[in-house]
Amino acid sequence: MAKGRLTLVSLGPGGLEHLTPAARSALATAEVVIGYGVYLDLIASLLRPEQRLLPRPLGTEVQRSREALLLAAEGHAVALISSGDIGMYAMAGPLFEQLDALGWSPAEAPEISVVPGVSAVQAAAARLGAPIAHDFCCISLSDRLTSWELIARRVEAAAAADFVVAFYNPRSVERHWQLGRARDLLLVHRSPETPDAVVRAVTRPDEHITLTTLAALDVSKVDMFSLVLVGNSQTRRSDRWLLTPRGYRVAPDAESGSQAHATVGELRSKPQ
Ligand SMILES: C[S@@+](CC[C@H](N)C(=O)[O-])C[C@H]1O[C@@H](n2cnc3c(N)ncnc32)[C@H](O)[C@@H]1O
C-alpha cells in the first residue's frame, strides 16, 4: 500500500485572505480533512464535494490526533486543521504527543509535515501597528491542562522582565477569574496607565478592538474569542495605534528629507 501523508495545516486567524498559499495547496490535495467543525465551516468554500470531511467537537484533540495518524498510516492523504498557527496552543501538540506514544518505526509512520500560519497574536498586532516590535511573550490563561500556580509564575516573570504580554484563552464562562488575577500580577510591576488592547475575532466579520489601559481593562467584556495584549513599560498609544519602541533613533529632518527624495539607484549606492 502507498504510504499515506499527514499535513498539519494552519488556517490563520479567520479571514481567508490570511490563509497562506502553502495551506491552500495542502487543503486542495487532501483526501480527508479533519478538524473542529467550526474551522471546517470556515474553509468550506475551498473544499471539494469529493473530499471527506471529518468534523469533530471541542475537547476531542487526543482522539482527533490518533484518528488523523491512523488514517494517514492506512495510506490516505490527510489534512489536520487548526486556527491561527497549528503549533501555537493547537493540534500540533497533541498530534506529536500521540505519535510519540504510538512509537512507530519510520517505516510504519506516515509522512508528516506542518504548514505554518498567521497566529492570532500576529494578526492582532498588525491591527494595532507595532505593539510587539520588541520582546514579547504569549501566555495562555487556560488552566485546563496547566496549573494556575505555573501560569501565575509565568505572568509574574513576564511582568518583572518587562515583556509585552499576549494573553491567549483569556476568559470563558467557566474560567472567569484568571484574567483579573493576571492583570493584578502585572500591576505589581507595571503602571496602571500601561496601554492594553482587547482584540476580538480579528480578521473575522465580527472583529472588534478595544483600546484601554491595564487598570481600566474591563475583564467582564473579554471572552474566548479574544486576545488581550498588554504593553510593556515603554509601550505608548497614539490615536488607534500602539507602539513599543525598540530604540531606533528618529532621523534628523534634513537627512530623512534627502532620503525621501532619493532615487532607488541613489539609495542602492549609499551605505545604509
Ligand atoms: C486554542 S487557542 C488557538 C490559538 C491559535 N492556534 C493561534 O495561533 O492563534 C484559542 C485562543 O486563541 C485566540 N484567538 C484565536 N483566533 C483568534 C481571533 N481570530 N481573534 C482573537 N483571538 C483569537 C483566543 O485567545 C482564543 O481563546
Short mmCIF file of C-alpha atoms and ligand atoms in Angstrom, two decimals:
data_model
loop_
_atom_site.label_atom_id
_atom_site.label_comp_id
_atom_site.label_asym_id
_atom_site.label_seq_id
_atom_site.Cartn_x
_atom_site.Cartn_y
_atom_site.Cartn_z
CA MET A 1 0.00 0.00 0.00
CA ALA A 2 1.26 3.52 -0.81
CA LYS A 3 2.45 5.45 2.21
CA GLY A 4 -0.07 8.00 3.39
CA ARG A 5 0.71 11.51 4.46
CA LEU A 6 -0.50 13.76 7.19
CA THR A 7 -0.28 17.53 6.81
CA LEU A 8 -0.93 19.77 9.78
CA VAL A 9 -2.50 22.84 8.26
CA SER A 10 -2.65 26.26 9.92
CA LEU A 11 -5.74 28.20 8.87
CA GLY A 12 -4.73 31.64 10.15
CA PRO A 13 -6.93 33.86 12.33
CA GLY A 14 -10.13 33.51 10.31
CA GLY A 15 -10.25 35.70 7.23
CA LEU A 16 -9.35 33.54 4.22
CA GLU A 17 -7.10 36.32 2.87
CA HIS A 18 -4.69 35.28 5.65
CA LEU A 19 -4.59 31.64 4.59
CA THR A 20 -1.14 31.04 3.08
CA PRO A 21 -0.70 29.58 -0.43
CA ALA A 22 1.01 26.57 1.19
CA ALA A 23 -2.05 25.96 3.39
CA ARG A 24 -4.39 26.30 0.40
CA SER A 25 -2.37 23.80 -1.56
CA ALA A 26 -2.27 21.33 1.37
CA LEU A 27 -6.06 21.57 1.67
CA ALA A 28 -6.56 21.17 -2.07
CA THR A 29 -4.53 17.96 -2.23
CA ALA A 30 -6.02 16.29 0.87
CA GLU A 31 -8.43 13.37 0.53
CA VAL A 32 -9.57 13.70 4.14
CA VAL A 33 -9.84 16.93 6.15
CA ILE A 34 -10.27 16.56 9.89
CA GLY A 35 -10.77 19.29 12.49
CA TYR A 36 -13.03 21.22 14.79
CA GLY A 37 -16.37 21.67 12.98
CA VAL A 38 -16.33 25.48 13.22
CA TYR A 39 -12.97 25.58 11.41
CA LEU A 40 -14.21 23.24 8.68
CA ASP A 41 -17.10 25.68 8.14
CA LEU A 42 -14.57 28.49 7.84
CA ILE A 43 -12.87 26.84 4.84
CA ALA A 44 -15.99 25.24 3.33
CA SER A 45 -15.74 27.38 0.18
CA LEU A 46 -12.27 25.95 -0.55
CA LEU A 47 -13.20 22.27 -0.28
CA ARG A 48 -14.50 19.96 -3.00
CA PRO A 49 -17.50 17.62 -2.68
CA GLU A 50 -15.34 14.51 -3.14
CA GLN A 51 -13.15 15.36 -0.15
CA ARG A 52 -14.07 13.50 3.03
CA LEU A 53 -14.71 15.91 5.90
CA LEU A 54 -14.50 14.75 9.49
CA PRO A 55 -15.83 17.49 11.81
CA ARG A 56 -15.00 16.80 15.44
CA PRO A 57 -16.18 18.57 18.62
CA LEU A 58 -14.03 20.62 21.01
CA GLY A 59 -12.33 18.54 23.68
CA THR A 60 -11.54 15.61 21.35
CA GLU A 61 -7.98 16.69 20.48
CA VAL A 62 -6.38 13.41 21.55
CA GLN A 63 -8.86 11.20 19.65
CA ARG A 64 -8.64 13.52 16.63
CA SER A 65 -4.86 13.24 16.58
CA ARG A 66 -4.99 9.48 16.77
CA GLU A 67 -7.64 9.29 14.07
CA ALA A 68 -5.61 11.52 11.75
CA LEU A 69 -2.48 9.44 12.29
CA LEU A 70 -4.25 6.13 11.74
CA LEU A 71 -5.97 7.34 8.55
CA ALA A 72 -2.65 8.56 7.18
CA ALA A 73 -0.96 5.30 8.20
CA GLU A 74 -3.64 3.45 6.17
CA GLY A 75 -2.44 5.31 3.09
CA HIS A 76 -4.71 8.38 2.93
CA ALA A 77 -3.68 11.99 2.31
CA VAL A 78 -4.96 13.66 5.48
CA ALA A 79 -5.11 17.34 6.45
CA LEU A 80 -5.50 18.08 10.14
CA ILE A 81 -6.53 21.70 10.64
CA SER A 82 -6.31 24.32 13.39
CA SER A 83 -6.95 28.04 13.53
CA GLY A 84 -4.08 30.52 13.71
CA ASP A 85 -0.79 28.67 13.73
CA ILE A 86 -1.27 24.95 14.35
CA GLY A 87 1.85 24.88 16.51
CA MET A 88 0.59 27.51 18.96
CA TYR A 89 -1.85 26.16 21.56
CA ALA A 90 -3.27 23.96 18.82
CA MET A 91 -3.27 20.49 17.25
CA ALA A 92 0.48 20.07 16.64
CA GLY A 93 0.97 19.46 20.38
CA PRO A 94 -1.45 16.54 20.87
CA LEU A 95 -0.59 15.15 17.43
CA PHE A 96 3.13 14.81 18.17
CA GLU A 97 2.38 13.52 21.67
CA GLN A 98 0.25 10.77 20.11
CA LEU A 99 2.91 10.00 17.54
CA ASP A 100 5.41 9.65 20.35
CA ALA A 101 3.04 7.39 22.29
CA LEU A 102 2.43 5.16 19.26
CA GLY A 103 6.18 4.52 19.00
CA TRP A 104 6.03 3.73 15.26
CA SER A 105 9.19 2.99 13.36
CA PRO A 106 9.97 5.41 10.50
CA ALA A 107 8.74 2.71 8.08
CA GLU A 108 5.36 2.46 9.81
CA ALA A 109 4.77 6.18 10.27
CA PRO A 110 3.13 8.25 7.53
CA GLU A 111 4.93 11.25 6.08
CA ILE A 112 4.19 14.22 8.32
CA SER A 113 4.62 17.91 7.59
CA VAL A 114 3.49 21.11 9.28
CA VAL A 115 2.28 24.20 7.42
CA PRO A 116 2.74 27.38 9.49
CA GLY A 117 0.16 30.14 9.67
CA VAL A 118 -0.64 33.60 10.96
CA SER A 119 -1.30 33.34 14.67
CA ALA A 120 -3.89 35.48 16.47
CA VAL A 121 -1.09 37.47 18.15
CA GLN A 122 0.39 38.44 14.80
CA ALA A 123 -2.96 39.38 13.30
CA ALA A 124 -3.91 41.38 16.43
CA ALA A 125 -0.53 43.13 16.48
CA ALA A 126 -0.91 44.04 12.82
CA ARG A 127 -4.23 45.74 13.53
CA LEU A 128 -2.58 47.75 16.32
CA GLY A 129 0.54 48.88 14.49
CA ALA A 130 3.73 47.90 16.32
CA PRO A 131 2.93 46.63 19.84
CA ILE A 132 5.26 43.61 19.57
CA ALA A 133 8.17 45.39 17.94
CA HIS A 134 10.25 44.49 20.99
CA ASP A 135 10.45 41.35 23.14
CA PHE A 136 7.08 39.84 23.89
CA CYS A 137 5.65 36.60 25.14
CA CYS A 138 2.41 34.67 24.83
CA ILE A 139 0.76 33.18 27.89
CA SER A 140 -2.34 31.04 27.80
CA LEU A 141 -4.60 31.67 30.78
CA SER A 142 -6.32 28.32 30.38
CA ASP A 143 -5.72 26.22 33.47
CA ARG A 144 -7.42 23.19 31.93
CA LEU A 145 -4.07 21.48 31.26
CA THR A 146 -1.64 23.75 33.12
CA SER A 147 -1.88 24.53 36.84
CA TRP A 148 -2.77 28.09 37.83
CA GLU A 149 0.37 28.18 40.01
CA LEU A 150 2.57 27.70 36.95
CA ILE A 151 0.59 30.20 34.87
CA ALA A 152 0.82 32.79 37.68
CA ARG A 153 4.59 32.24 37.95
CA ARG A 154 4.97 32.89 34.23
CA VAL A 155 2.84 36.04 34.40
CA GLU A 156 4.93 37.33 37.33
CA ALA A 157 8.17 36.58 35.47
CA ALA A 158 6.92 38.31 32.31
CA ALA A 159 5.81 41.30 34.38
CA ALA A 160 9.13 41.57 36.21
CA ALA A 161 11.12 41.23 32.96
CA ASP A 162 9.02 43.89 31.24
CA PHE A 163 7.78 41.73 28.37
CA VAL A 164 4.83 42.80 26.26
CA VAL A 165 2.31 40.04 27.01
CA ALA A 166 -0.29 38.48 24.74
CA PHE A 167 -2.85 36.53 26.71
CA TYR A 168 -4.41 33.64 24.80
CA ASN A 169 -7.54 31.88 26.10
CA PRO A 170 -8.09 34.85 28.41
CA ARG A 171 -11.58 34.08 29.65
CA SER A 172 -14.55 31.75 29.17
CA VAL A 173 -17.81 31.13 31.01
CA GLU A 174 -16.13 28.62 33.35
CA ARG A 175 -12.75 30.39 33.51
CA HIS A 176 -13.87 33.85 34.51
CA TRP A 177 -11.37 34.94 37.22
CA GLN A 178 -7.95 34.19 35.72
CA LEU A 179 -7.65 37.34 33.60
CA GLY A 180 -8.40 39.60 36.60
CA ARG A 181 -5.71 37.82 38.64
CA ALA A 182 -3.22 38.07 35.78
CA ARG A 183 -3.91 41.80 35.48
CA ASP A 184 -3.32 42.24 39.23
CA LEU A 185 0.01 40.37 38.96
CA LEU A 186 1.08 42.65 36.11
CA LEU A 187 0.06 45.74 38.08
CA VAL A 188 2.68 44.89 40.73
CA HIS A 189 5.39 45.84 38.19
CA ARG A 190 3.56 47.95 35.65
CA SER A 191 1.86 51.32 35.63
CA PRO A 192 -1.97 51.35 35.73
CA GLU A 193 -1.73 53.50 32.58
CA THR A 194 0.01 50.76 30.55
CA PRO A 195 -1.72 50.58 27.16
CA ASP A 196 -3.79 47.44 26.59
CA ALA A 197 -5.89 46.09 23.75
CA VAL A 198 -8.64 43.52 23.67
CA VAL A 199 -8.76 42.20 20.13
CA ARG A 200 -11.79 40.05 19.45
CA ALA A 201 -12.36 37.85 16.40
CA VAL A 202 -9.56 39.52 14.47
CA THR A 203 -9.95 39.26 10.65
CA ARG A 204 -13.44 37.79 11.05
CA PRO A 205 -16.66 39.63 10.17
CA ASP A 206 -17.37 40.40 13.86
CA GLU A 207 -13.88 41.77 14.60
CA HIS A 208 -13.85 44.25 17.46
CA ILE A 209 -10.94 46.10 19.05
CA THR A 210 -10.98 47.89 22.40
CA LEU A 211 -8.04 50.08 23.37
CA THR A 212 -7.75 50.62 27.08
CA THR A 213 -5.24 50.65 29.94
CA LEU A 214 -4.20 47.95 32.38
CA ALA A 215 -6.18 49.49 35.24
CA ALA A 216 -9.27 50.15 33.12
CA LEU A 217 -9.33 46.74 31.44
CA ASP A 218 -12.93 45.51 31.73
CA VAL A 219 -12.45 41.81 32.28
CA SER A 220 -16.18 41.11 32.01
CA LYS A 221 -16.16 42.16 28.33
CA VAL A 222 -13.47 39.63 27.38
CA ASP A 223 -14.37 36.19 26.03
CA MET A 224 -12.71 33.15 24.49
CA PHE A 225 -12.69 34.72 21.02
CA SER A 226 -10.42 37.49 22.28
CA LEU A 227 -6.73 38.04 22.67
CA VAL A 228 -5.54 40.54 25.29
CA LEU A 229 -2.35 42.42 24.54
CA VAL A 230 -0.63 44.29 27.37
CA GLY A 231 2.17 46.73 26.60
CA ASN A 232 5.50 46.96 28.42
CA SER A 233 6.75 50.00 30.36
CA GLN A 234 7.69 51.74 27.08
CA THR A 235 4.56 51.00 25.03
CA ARG A 236 2.62 54.10 24.09
CA ARG A 237 -0.62 54.81 22.32
CA SER A 238 -1.09 57.31 19.54
CA ASP A 239 -4.65 57.56 18.27
CA ARG A 240 -5.61 53.96 17.35
CA TRP A 241 -2.01 52.69 17.24
CA LEU A 242 0.16 51.06 19.88
CA LEU A 243 3.92 51.36 19.63
CA THR A 244 6.54 49.53 21.67
CA PRO A 245 9.75 51.31 20.68
CA ARG A 246 12.82 49.25 20.05
CA GLY A 247 15.16 52.19 20.29
CA TYR A 248 15.63 53.31 16.69
CA ARG A 249 16.66 56.93 16.68
CA VAL A 250 14.41 59.12 14.59
CA ALA A 251 16.49 60.56 11.73
CA PRO A 252 17.05 64.34 11.79
CA ASP A 253 14.69 66.16 9.39
CA ALA A 254 17.34 67.14 6.83
CA GLU A 255 18.63 63.59 6.46
CA SER A 256 15.22 61.97 6.30
CA GLY A 257 14.17 64.61 3.77
CA SER A 258 17.04 63.84 1.45
CA GLN A 259 16.35 60.09 1.73
CA ALA A 260 12.70 60.68 0.95
CA HIS A 261 13.67 62.23 -2.38
CA ALA A 262 16.48 59.85 -3.27
CA THR A 263 16.05 57.66 -6.34
CA VAL A 264 16.22 53.89 -5.98
CA GLY A 265 19.63 53.98 -7.67
CA GLU A 266 20.93 56.57 -5.20
CA LEU A 267 19.65 54.57 -2.25
CA ARG A 268 21.34 51.39 -3.57
CA SER A 269 24.68 53.13 -3.95
CA LYS A 270 24.56 54.72 -0.46
CA PRO A 271 25.81 52.70 2.53
CA GLN A 272 22.83 52.20 4.90
C1 LIG B 1 -6.84 27.24 21.30
S1 LIG B 1 -6.14 28.82 21.08
C2 LIG B 1 -5.68 28.73 19.39
C3 LIG B 1 -4.57 29.67 19.01
C4 LIG B 1 -4.20 29.60 17.54
N1 LIG B 1 -3.54 28.36 17.22
C5 LIG B 1 -3.32 30.76 17.09
O1 LIG B 1 -2.17 30.54 16.69
O2 LIG B 1 -3.83 31.90 17.10
C6 LIG B 1 -7.60 29.82 21.04
C7 LIG B 1 -7.33 31.23 21.52
O3 LIG B 1 -6.62 31.93 20.50
C8 LIG B 1 -7.05 33.27 20.45
N2 LIG B 1 -7.62 33.50 19.11
C9 LIG B 1 -7.71 32.61 18.10
N3 LIG B 1 -8.24 33.18 16.99
C10 LIG B 1 -8.48 34.48 17.32
C11 LIG B 1 -9.03 35.59 16.61
N4 LIG B 1 -9.42 35.49 15.33
N5 LIG B 1 -9.13 36.78 17.25
C12 LIG B 1 -8.72 36.90 18.55
N6 LIG B 1 -8.20 35.89 19.27
C13 LIG B 1 -8.09 34.70 18.67
C14 LIG B 1 -8.08 33.46 21.56
O4 LIG B 1 -7.38 33.89 22.72
C15 LIG B 1 -8.58 32.04 21.75
O5 LIG B 1 -9.12 31.86 23.05
#
